[in-house]
Amino acid sequence: MVGLDAGGTRTRAVLATADDGRPVGEGAAGPGNALTVPVPQLTEHLAEAVGRAVPEAVRDRVVAVAGGFAGATGAAADEPGRRNALAALTAALRRLGIDAGPPVIGSDIEAAFASAPGTPADGLALVAGTGAVAMRITGRRGTVTVDGDGWLLGDDGSGFWIGRAAVRAALRMADGRGAPTVLAETVGRELGVPGDALPGGAAAGGAVRRLSPDVVPGGAEGASGDGLHEAVPRVTGPGQSGRAEGAGGRPADPGPSGEGGRESAGSGRFGAAGASGGRSAGPEQSGAGGRSAGSGESGAAGWSAGSGESGGVGAVGGWGPAGPGESGGAGVAGARPSGSGESGAAGRPSGPGQSGGVGAVGGQGPAGPGESGPAAAAIGGVAGSPAVGRRPLPPHDDIPWSRPRREAYRRHLLPAVMAEPPIRLARLAPLVVAAARDAEDPVALAILDEAADQLTETVRALDPGPGERVVATGGLLGPDGPLTDRLETRLRALGLTLDWVPDGCRGAVALARLAHGGRT
């Protein structure tokens, strides 16, 4: 038996025994999306992958072939992706001298779902790698599809989506419209921007780190490269157990400036992202992981801000409110509601006489009287529409990045992005993961949180029932995937659990065995 998993990044083939499906050979080649890869090129990739998996001496013994293809489905015979996949795979098998009857063609999602233990026939499947798509499977065939609409129209929460958000955040920082982020440096370096045009000039990165050692304790060196985001490491951020708090919700140990309480003294300092249950910072302090910030300080991603201060973005489950006379940050998912008599967009009330920013999923993040609140990072502040009200904190005037160097940055960055196929932005996703993990960068953390929100809404659109099985695949959701913990937390609230499979090859083999059994 031969099973194929042909995705947007690569094509993988597995040779397995017919009696028990045990793998005995494998091969890989280039992308296998049946809608975006031209049929001649797709044929080459399939022939290469199958040829490496199946030694020439045993090719006449292959009795069944099945393939799961991105851009195809087994539900309709005249579907364009299915036609392309069937034509390319038939030609590739003929070239290799493999005559196993008509190959079984399905989607890569159907194959991934069949890879789960027991080869299930019904349930939900989610793919989050270079692209993103969810599907309801009935009788081993996809019956309802959500997203998977490609880089131009969808794939929300995917590796491409994360990479694009990183570039947009970098450009917004260069424009003066977005918050400072280490992504401006790492994205610029990855795309070949000269060092003297990066934030801080030749000593790029130091500018952002000097702004706030609590927010950015270290850089993301070594994060660039062409490695696929399938290998990106796990990230801890707001809404998860992080430095400020253990897994059991226990407060961190007190200390003037440690890994625990992170109560850094000094007026005007900026507080780092607040983890659940973190400690409080006193007047003129910054609370990294703090629940509240005292008078005269700025709380970036803190829980709440007091009178006369600036409130940063609220973390998942956070409050995010701001008091009178201050600037209120946007509440992210699960933020607390505000009082009555207020109005705001997306279920996010705002106080009288103020302008409220856009609320995230389930978020409130109200602002006090007479103030304006910036747009929520999880909706538009980072990856979407411009912020409203006053510009984001910390102030950009503190960044040693002159306007001419910012213009030079843009002149180099934009052509570098446009010179490649848009889907190649997925290679920037590891930079976001590194910035969130190593630097606790609030912008990077917000991008990852929004990606998890997008994937949750994709699954929710399938109208899942409590306890229904969700089989997931793709590098973003693996055992060490950067979105795994975030998504599991969100799906748990819907009564769903996530079962991960490495790819669709095992499922494709199972579908080939089922087809062979039906023919004999």
XYZ file of C-alpha atoms in Angstrom:
520
model
C 0.000 0.000 0.000
C 1.092 3.578 -0.641
C -0.303 6.494 1.319
C 0.407 10.139 0.433
C 0.025 13.344 2.390
C 0.388 16.193 -0.099
C 0.296 19.538 1.694
C 1.105 23.143 0.986
C 4.719 22.796 2.124
C 5.741 19.270 1.128
C 4.554 15.907 -0.193
C 5.234 12.798 1.874
C 4.710 9.203 0.747
C 4.721 6.050 2.876
C 4.968 2.425 1.737
C 3.168 0.079 4.143
C 2.346 -3.605 4.314
C -1.117 -4.548 3.121
C -1.959 -6.865 6.008
C -1.381 -4.531 8.963
C -0.432 -1.100 7.523
C 3.077 -1.225 8.992
C 5.353 1.433 7.363
C 8.353 -0.009 5.511
C 9.503 2.949 3.408
C 9.007 6.662 2.968
C 9.922 9.551 0.701
C 9.340 13.300 0.493
C 9.287 16.002 -2.170
C 7.971 19.510 -2.829
C 4.520 21.043 -2.291
C 1.420 19.052 -3.263
C -1.462 21.512 -3.142
C -3.709 20.387 -5.986
C -5.082 23.868 -6.602
C -1.952 26.006 -6.424
C 0.754 23.695 -7.826
C 0.520 23.273 -11.622
C -0.290 19.695 -12.654
C 3.089 19.046 -14.389
C 4.988 20.219 -11.308
C 2.617 18.310 -9.021
C 3.262 15.182 -11.068
C 7.014 15.622 -10.605
C 6.665 16.015 -6.838
C 4.422 12.955 -6.533
C 6.717 10.816 -8.675
C 9.719 11.892 -6.613
C 8.071 11.173 -3.255
C 6.586 7.804 -4.287
C 9.788 6.813 -6.087
C 11.812 7.365 -2.914
C 9.307 5.465 -0.777
C 8.852 2.447 -3.063
C 11.984 0.592 -4.236
C 11.874 -0.333 -7.898
C 12.028 -4.035 -7.061
C 8.653 -4.002 -5.261
C 6.677 -1.560 -7.395
C 4.807 -4.383 -9.130
C 3.575 -5.598 -5.724
C 1.732 -2.381 -4.772
C -1.999 -3.192 -4.610
C -3.533 0.158 -3.579
C -2.634 3.855 -3.481
C -4.442 6.651 -1.674
C -3.560 10.311 -1.356
C -4.741 13.177 0.782
C -4.203 16.471 -1.059
C -4.400 20.054 0.069
C -6.881 21.781 -2.229
C -8.778 18.570 -3.025
C -11.657 16.601 -1.577
C -13.183 13.193 -2.159
C -16.729 14.501 -1.823
C -17.276 15.522 -5.475
C -15.815 13.844 -8.561
C -15.805 17.040 -10.628
C -14.132 19.205 -7.984
C -11.129 20.967 -9.639
C -8.584 20.039 -6.974
C -9.637 16.399 -7.075
C -9.341 16.330 -10.872
C -5.847 17.830 -10.735
C -4.719 15.435 -8.012
C -6.103 12.392 -9.835
C -4.452 13.384 -13.118
C -1.082 14.082 -11.504
C -1.032 10.953 -9.314
C -2.150 8.692 -12.172
C 0.641 10.061 -14.370
C 3.235 9.727 -11.595
C 2.301 6.084 -10.879
C 2.392 5.238 -14.586
C 5.869 6.763 -14.855
C 7.057 4.597 -11.948
C 5.496 1.414 -13.341
C 2.997 1.050 -10.465
C -0.323 -0.447 -11.570
C -2.542 -0.658 -8.501
C -5.869 0.352 -9.988
C -7.456 3.805 -9.681
C -5.908 5.720 -6.781
C -8.111 6.937 -3.936
C -8.168 10.750 -3.851
C -9.237 12.769 -0.842
C -8.263 15.904 1.010
C -5.255 16.100 3.277
C -7.719 16.856 6.069
C -9.672 13.644 5.481
C -6.410 11.703 5.490
C -5.248 13.399 8.688
C -8.539 12.607 10.412
C -8.245 8.956 9.386
C -4.759 8.906 10.965
C -6.266 9.099 14.458
C -6.324 5.843 16.463
C -9.082 3.547 15.306
C -9.390 5.256 11.886
C -12.504 7.204 12.931
C -15.262 7.839 10.405
C -16.975 10.869 11.950
C -15.869 13.997 13.802
C -13.974 17.253 13.353
C -10.550 17.872 11.819
C -8.314 20.926 12.103
C -5.134 21.681 10.176
C -2.917 24.543 11.321
C 0.429 24.705 9.592
C 1.358 26.902 6.647
C -2.399 27.279 6.074
C -5.419 26.667 8.297
C -8.701 24.857 7.693
C -11.292 22.899 9.667
C -13.658 20.250 8.374
C -16.530 18.130 9.582
C -15.974 14.506 8.569
C -18.953 12.220 7.992
C -18.397 8.692 6.750
C -14.702 9.521 6.207
C -15.612 12.294 3.764
C -15.561 16.023 4.391
C -19.078 17.435 4.451
C -18.536 20.960 5.852
C -15.419 23.094 5.380
C -14.473 26.276 7.240
C -11.646 28.508 5.958
C -8.741 26.995 4.055
C -9.377 29.909 1.704
C -5.729 30.588 0.947
C -3.372 33.443 1.759
C -5.400 36.108 -0.035
C -8.799 35.383 1.482
C -8.283 33.364 4.648
C -6.099 30.779 6.415
C -6.666 32.781 9.597
C -4.424 31.745 12.480
C -2.022 29.845 10.206
C 1.741 30.067 9.917
C 1.309 32.399 6.952
C -1.123 34.545 8.935
C 1.340 34.776 11.848
C 4.218 35.663 9.523
C 2.187 38.372 7.833
C 1.172 39.762 11.223
C 4.873 39.981 12.138
C 5.665 42.043 9.040
C 2.665 44.287 9.635
C 3.696 44.862 13.246
C 7.227 45.750 12.108
C 5.929 48.205 9.515
C 3.501 49.778 11.970
C 6.357 50.353 14.399
C 8.386 51.953 11.613
C 5.416 54.149 10.698
C 4.917 55.267 14.283
C 1.441 53.715 14.364
C 2.246 50.581 16.350
C 3.909 49.588 19.592
C 7.650 48.948 19.757
C 8.455 45.287 19.199
C 11.568 43.195 18.733
C 9.890 41.873 15.596
C 10.988 45.022 13.772
C 14.583 43.916 14.241
C 14.179 40.166 13.686
C 11.883 40.494 10.692
C 14.185 43.123 9.195
C 17.234 40.924 9.623
C 15.458 37.895 8.149
C 14.436 39.900 5.080
C 17.862 41.437 4.512
C 17.352 44.991 5.772
C 20.787 46.617 6.326
C 21.828 46.847 9.953
C 22.076 50.639 9.968
C 18.363 50.882 9.024
C 17.185 48.658 11.874
C 15.970 50.066 15.216
C 19.066 51.309 17.009
C 21.173 51.297 13.865
C 24.224 49.060 13.846
C 23.433 47.938 17.392
C 19.956 46.869 16.294
C 17.740 45.447 18.972
C 19.415 47.334 21.764
C 17.000 50.206 21.166
C 13.948 48.155 21.935
C 15.605 46.302 24.806
C 16.732 49.575 26.411
C 13.150 50.782 26.370
C 12.178 48.209 28.952
C 14.353 45.371 30.205
C 11.283 43.978 31.944
C 9.364 43.704 28.698
C 12.311 42.645 26.563
C 14.867 40.818 28.726
C 16.692 39.372 25.741
C 16.750 39.280 21.985
C 15.630 36.662 19.529
C 18.996 35.977 17.995
C 19.124 32.740 16.121
C 15.400 32.816 15.494
C 15.735 33.592 11.834
C 16.379 31.070 9.135
C 14.462 29.030 6.657
C 13.361 26.308 9.052
C 9.698 25.504 8.720
C 7.466 26.563 11.568
C 6.645 22.911 12.179
C 9.652 22.885 14.506
C 8.947 26.034 16.494
C 9.084 25.642 20.276
C 6.339 25.974 22.850
C 5.616 29.475 24.095
C 4.360 30.671 27.436
C 2.439 33.917 27.537
C -0.573 35.674 29.019
C -3.289 33.230 29.937
C -0.792 30.426 30.482
C 1.499 29.424 33.298
C 4.548 31.594 32.920
C 7.256 33.244 34.933
C 4.894 35.150 37.129
C 2.954 32.111 38.262
C 3.138 28.348 38.472
C 0.779 25.870 36.887
C -1.437 25.754 39.921
C -2.113 29.465 39.892
C 0.256 30.057 42.804
C 1.704 33.562 43.098
C 5.367 34.014 42.397
C 7.840 34.609 45.164
C 8.284 38.236 46.126
C 11.394 40.001 45.139
C 12.660 43.374 44.049
C 13.377 42.252 40.500
C 13.426 38.511 39.994
C 11.874 35.820 37.865
C 9.000 35.703 40.331
C 7.373 38.916 41.496
C 9.388 41.080 39.102
C 8.538 44.192 41.143
C 10.977 46.592 39.569
C 11.217 49.942 41.297
C 11.640 53.167 39.396
C 9.209 55.778 38.194
C 8.035 55.680 34.623
C 9.010 52.047 33.969
C 6.872 49.903 31.736
C 5.343 46.689 33.027
C 5.679 43.472 31.084
C 2.939 41.075 30.101
C 0.928 40.023 33.140
C 0.544 36.322 33.677
C -2.455 34.967 35.547
C -2.181 35.430 39.260
C 0.974 37.510 39.213
C 2.045 39.912 41.954
C 1.094 43.550 42.292
C 3.447 46.426 41.824
C 3.436 49.431 44.091
C 3.611 53.136 43.256
C 6.214 54.081 40.688
C 6.936 50.421 39.974
C 6.398 48.205 37.011
C 4.749 44.861 37.533
C 6.008 42.233 35.136
C 3.266 39.681 35.507
C 1.552 42.003 38.001
C -2.210 42.074 38.630
C -2.303 45.826 38.997
C -0.038 48.757 38.463
C 0.289 51.613 40.913
C 0.051 55.345 40.468
C 2.427 56.994 38.020
C 3.341 53.867 36.115
C 2.532 52.147 32.861
C 1.227 48.599 32.868
C 1.893 46.894 29.565
C -0.393 43.881 29.381
C -1.130 44.345 33.071
C -4.401 43.431 34.789
C -5.532 46.910 35.734
C -4.162 50.399 36.008
C -4.803 52.979 38.695
C -5.608 56.678 38.520
C -3.290 58.867 36.475
C -1.583 55.994 34.710
C -1.683 54.243 31.380
C -3.201 50.775 31.168
C -1.742 48.275 28.730
C -3.332 45.384 26.938
C -5.279 43.030 29.204
C -4.193 39.405 29.101
C -6.490 36.451 28.502
C -8.933 36.392 31.375
C -7.619 39.797 32.441
C -9.429 42.956 33.442
C -7.759 45.575 31.286
C -9.762 48.536 32.753
C -8.337 51.978 33.284
C -9.280 54.637 35.794
C -10.282 58.301 35.333
C -7.946 60.543 33.390
C -5.909 57.744 31.891
C -5.526 55.833 28.684
C -7.132 52.417 28.811
C -5.695 49.456 27.003
C -7.794 46.958 25.147
C -9.182 43.881 26.860
C -8.331 40.558 25.307
C -10.307 37.311 25.406
C -12.226 36.729 28.601
C -11.845 40.244 30.023
C -14.273 41.483 32.700
C -17.309 43.570 31.815
C -17.698 47.219 32.636
C -20.615 49.055 34.209
C -23.922 49.979 32.647
C -24.667 53.023 30.543
C -21.566 52.562 28.419
C -21.258 51.622 24.816
C -18.539 50.058 22.730
C -17.783 47.964 19.702
C -17.863 44.178 19.698
C -19.491 43.899 23.100
C -16.886 46.138 24.674
C -18.554 48.901 26.690
C -16.776 52.147 27.263
C -17.295 54.914 29.780
C -19.176 58.182 29.276
C -17.477 60.890 27.241
C -14.840 58.521 25.950
C -13.974 56.688 22.816
C -13.685 52.934 23.358
C -11.380 50.730 21.348
C -12.377 47.543 19.648
C -12.841 44.607 22.034
C -11.374 41.174 21.426
C -13.319 37.903 21.559
C -15.388 38.091 24.717
C -13.293 41.043 25.858
C -14.404 44.265 27.513
C -11.356 46.320 28.461
C -13.323 49.493 29.285
C -11.766 52.915 29.529
C -12.602 55.585 32.075
C -14.376 58.934 31.593
C -12.844 61.530 29.305
C -10.304 59.212 27.780
C -9.715 57.227 24.647
C -8.807 53.576 24.465
C -6.562 52.075 21.790
C -7.845 49.211 19.699
C -7.467 45.720 21.082
C -4.301 43.965 20.013
C -6.168 40.715 19.548
C -8.453 42.226 16.903
C -6.746 45.013 15.049
C -4.041 46.705 17.089
C -1.349 44.295 15.956
C -2.491 42.439 12.876
C -5.433 44.485 11.674
C -6.781 48.019 11.611
C -4.965 50.998 13.143
C -5.315 51.814 16.810
C -7.621 54.644 17.813
C -7.058 57.350 20.407
C -3.566 58.099 21.592
C -0.688 56.175 20.116
C 0.458 52.928 21.749
C 2.783 52.778 24.711
C 5.701 52.977 25.269
C 6.262 56.304 23.488
C 8.127 55.993 20.234
C 10.109 59.133 20.944
C 12.294 57.051 23.269
C 13.454 54.768 20.450
C 16.777 55.753 18.855
C 15.384 55.162 15.373
C 15.395 58.283 13.267
C 12.829 59.015 10.607
C 15.347 58.643 7.750
C 16.357 55.199 9.055
C 12.699 54.233 9.374
C 12.150 55.240 5.757
C 15.206 53.225 4.714
C 13.784 50.264 6.653
C 10.539 50.466 4.680
C 12.355 50.862 1.361
C 14.247 47.619 1.941
C 11.548 45.599 3.684
C 8.671 46.041 1.239
C 10.534 44.894 -1.915
C 11.919 41.894 -0.004
C 8.404 40.824 0.958
C 6.973 41.400 -2.512
C 9.781 39.471 -4.223
C 8.598 36.141 -2.793
C 5.313 34.233 -3.081
C 3.059 35.485 -0.258
C 2.829 32.043 1.330
C 6.552 32.290 2.075
C 5.682 34.658 4.920
C 5.004 31.495 6.926
C 8.757 31.193 7.434
C 8.581 34.278 9.662
C 6.273 32.549 12.160
C 9.216 31.189 14.217
C 10.375 34.787 14.748
C 7.078 35.567 16.465
C 7.397 32.450 18.612
C 10.959 33.368 19.596
C 9.978 36.963 20.397
C 7.120 35.767 22.598
C 9.179 33.094 24.335
C 12.589 34.723 24.714
C 11.675 38.404 24.918
C 8.129 38.192 26.295
C 7.341 40.721 23.595
C 3.726 41.921 24.109
C 3.139 42.357 20.381
C 4.329 38.817 19.604
C 2.272 37.400 22.470
C -0.815 39.219 21.182
C -0.269 37.805 17.678
C -0.136 34.235 19.005
C -3.190 34.782 21.193
C -5.156 36.150 18.260
C -4.059 33.218 16.095
C -5.487 30.842 18.709
C -8.699 32.910 18.792
C -8.988 32.643 15.008
C -8.555 28.853 15.056
C -11.112 28.561 17.845
C -13.660 30.469 15.789
C -12.885 28.245 12.801
C -13.731 25.158 14.858
C -16.754 26.835 16.440
C -18.190 27.492 12.973
C -18.591 23.719 12.551
C -21.185 23.738 15.372
C -19.377 21.122 17.450
C -21.241 19.112 20.026
C -19.871 18.657 23.568
C -17.277 15.923 23.684
C -16.944 15.711 19.904
C -13.545 14.612 18.675
C -11.207 17.223 17.158
C -8.279 15.631 15.327
C -5.575 18.224 14.675
C -2.423 18.254 12.608
C 0.147 20.835 11.526
C 3.259 22.237 13.156
C 1.423 24.951 15.085
C -0.548 22.357 17.058
C 1.986 19.585 17.678
C 3.242 18.493 21.110
C 5.627 21.461 21.110
C 3.518 23.721 18.905
C 3.261 27.392 19.896
C -0.548 27.412 19.719
C -1.271 24.041 21.335
C -1.787 25.194 24.920
C -3.651 28.304 23.855
C -6.047 26.391 21.627
C -6.597 23.563 24.091
C -7.627 26.101 26.741
C -10.128 27.700 24.387
C -11.548 24.402 23.109
C -11.919 23.107 26.644
C -14.389 25.910 27.264
C -16.448 24.470 24.385
C -16.313 20.975 25.858
C -13.864 19.778 23.192
C -10.526 17.997 23.367
C -7.673 18.066 20.871
C -6.101 14.878 19.490
C -2.946 15.500 17.475
C -1.589 13.405 14.598
C 1.758 14.101 12.886
C 0.378 14.019 9.317
C -2.048 12.226 7.036
C 0.196 9.435 5.773
C -1.055 6.808 8.218
C -4.627 7.815 7.420
C -3.971 7.629 3.674
C -2.621 4.107 4.126
C -5.742 3.216 6.136
C -7.959 4.597 3.366
C -5.983 2.601 0.773
C -6.487 -0.577 2.811
C -10.207 0.106 3.121
C -10.475 0.708 -0.634
C -8.513 -2.459 -1.400
C -10.710 -4.440 0.959
C -13.766 -3.127 -0.829
C -12.373 -4.161 -4.201
C -11.464 -7.712 -3.176
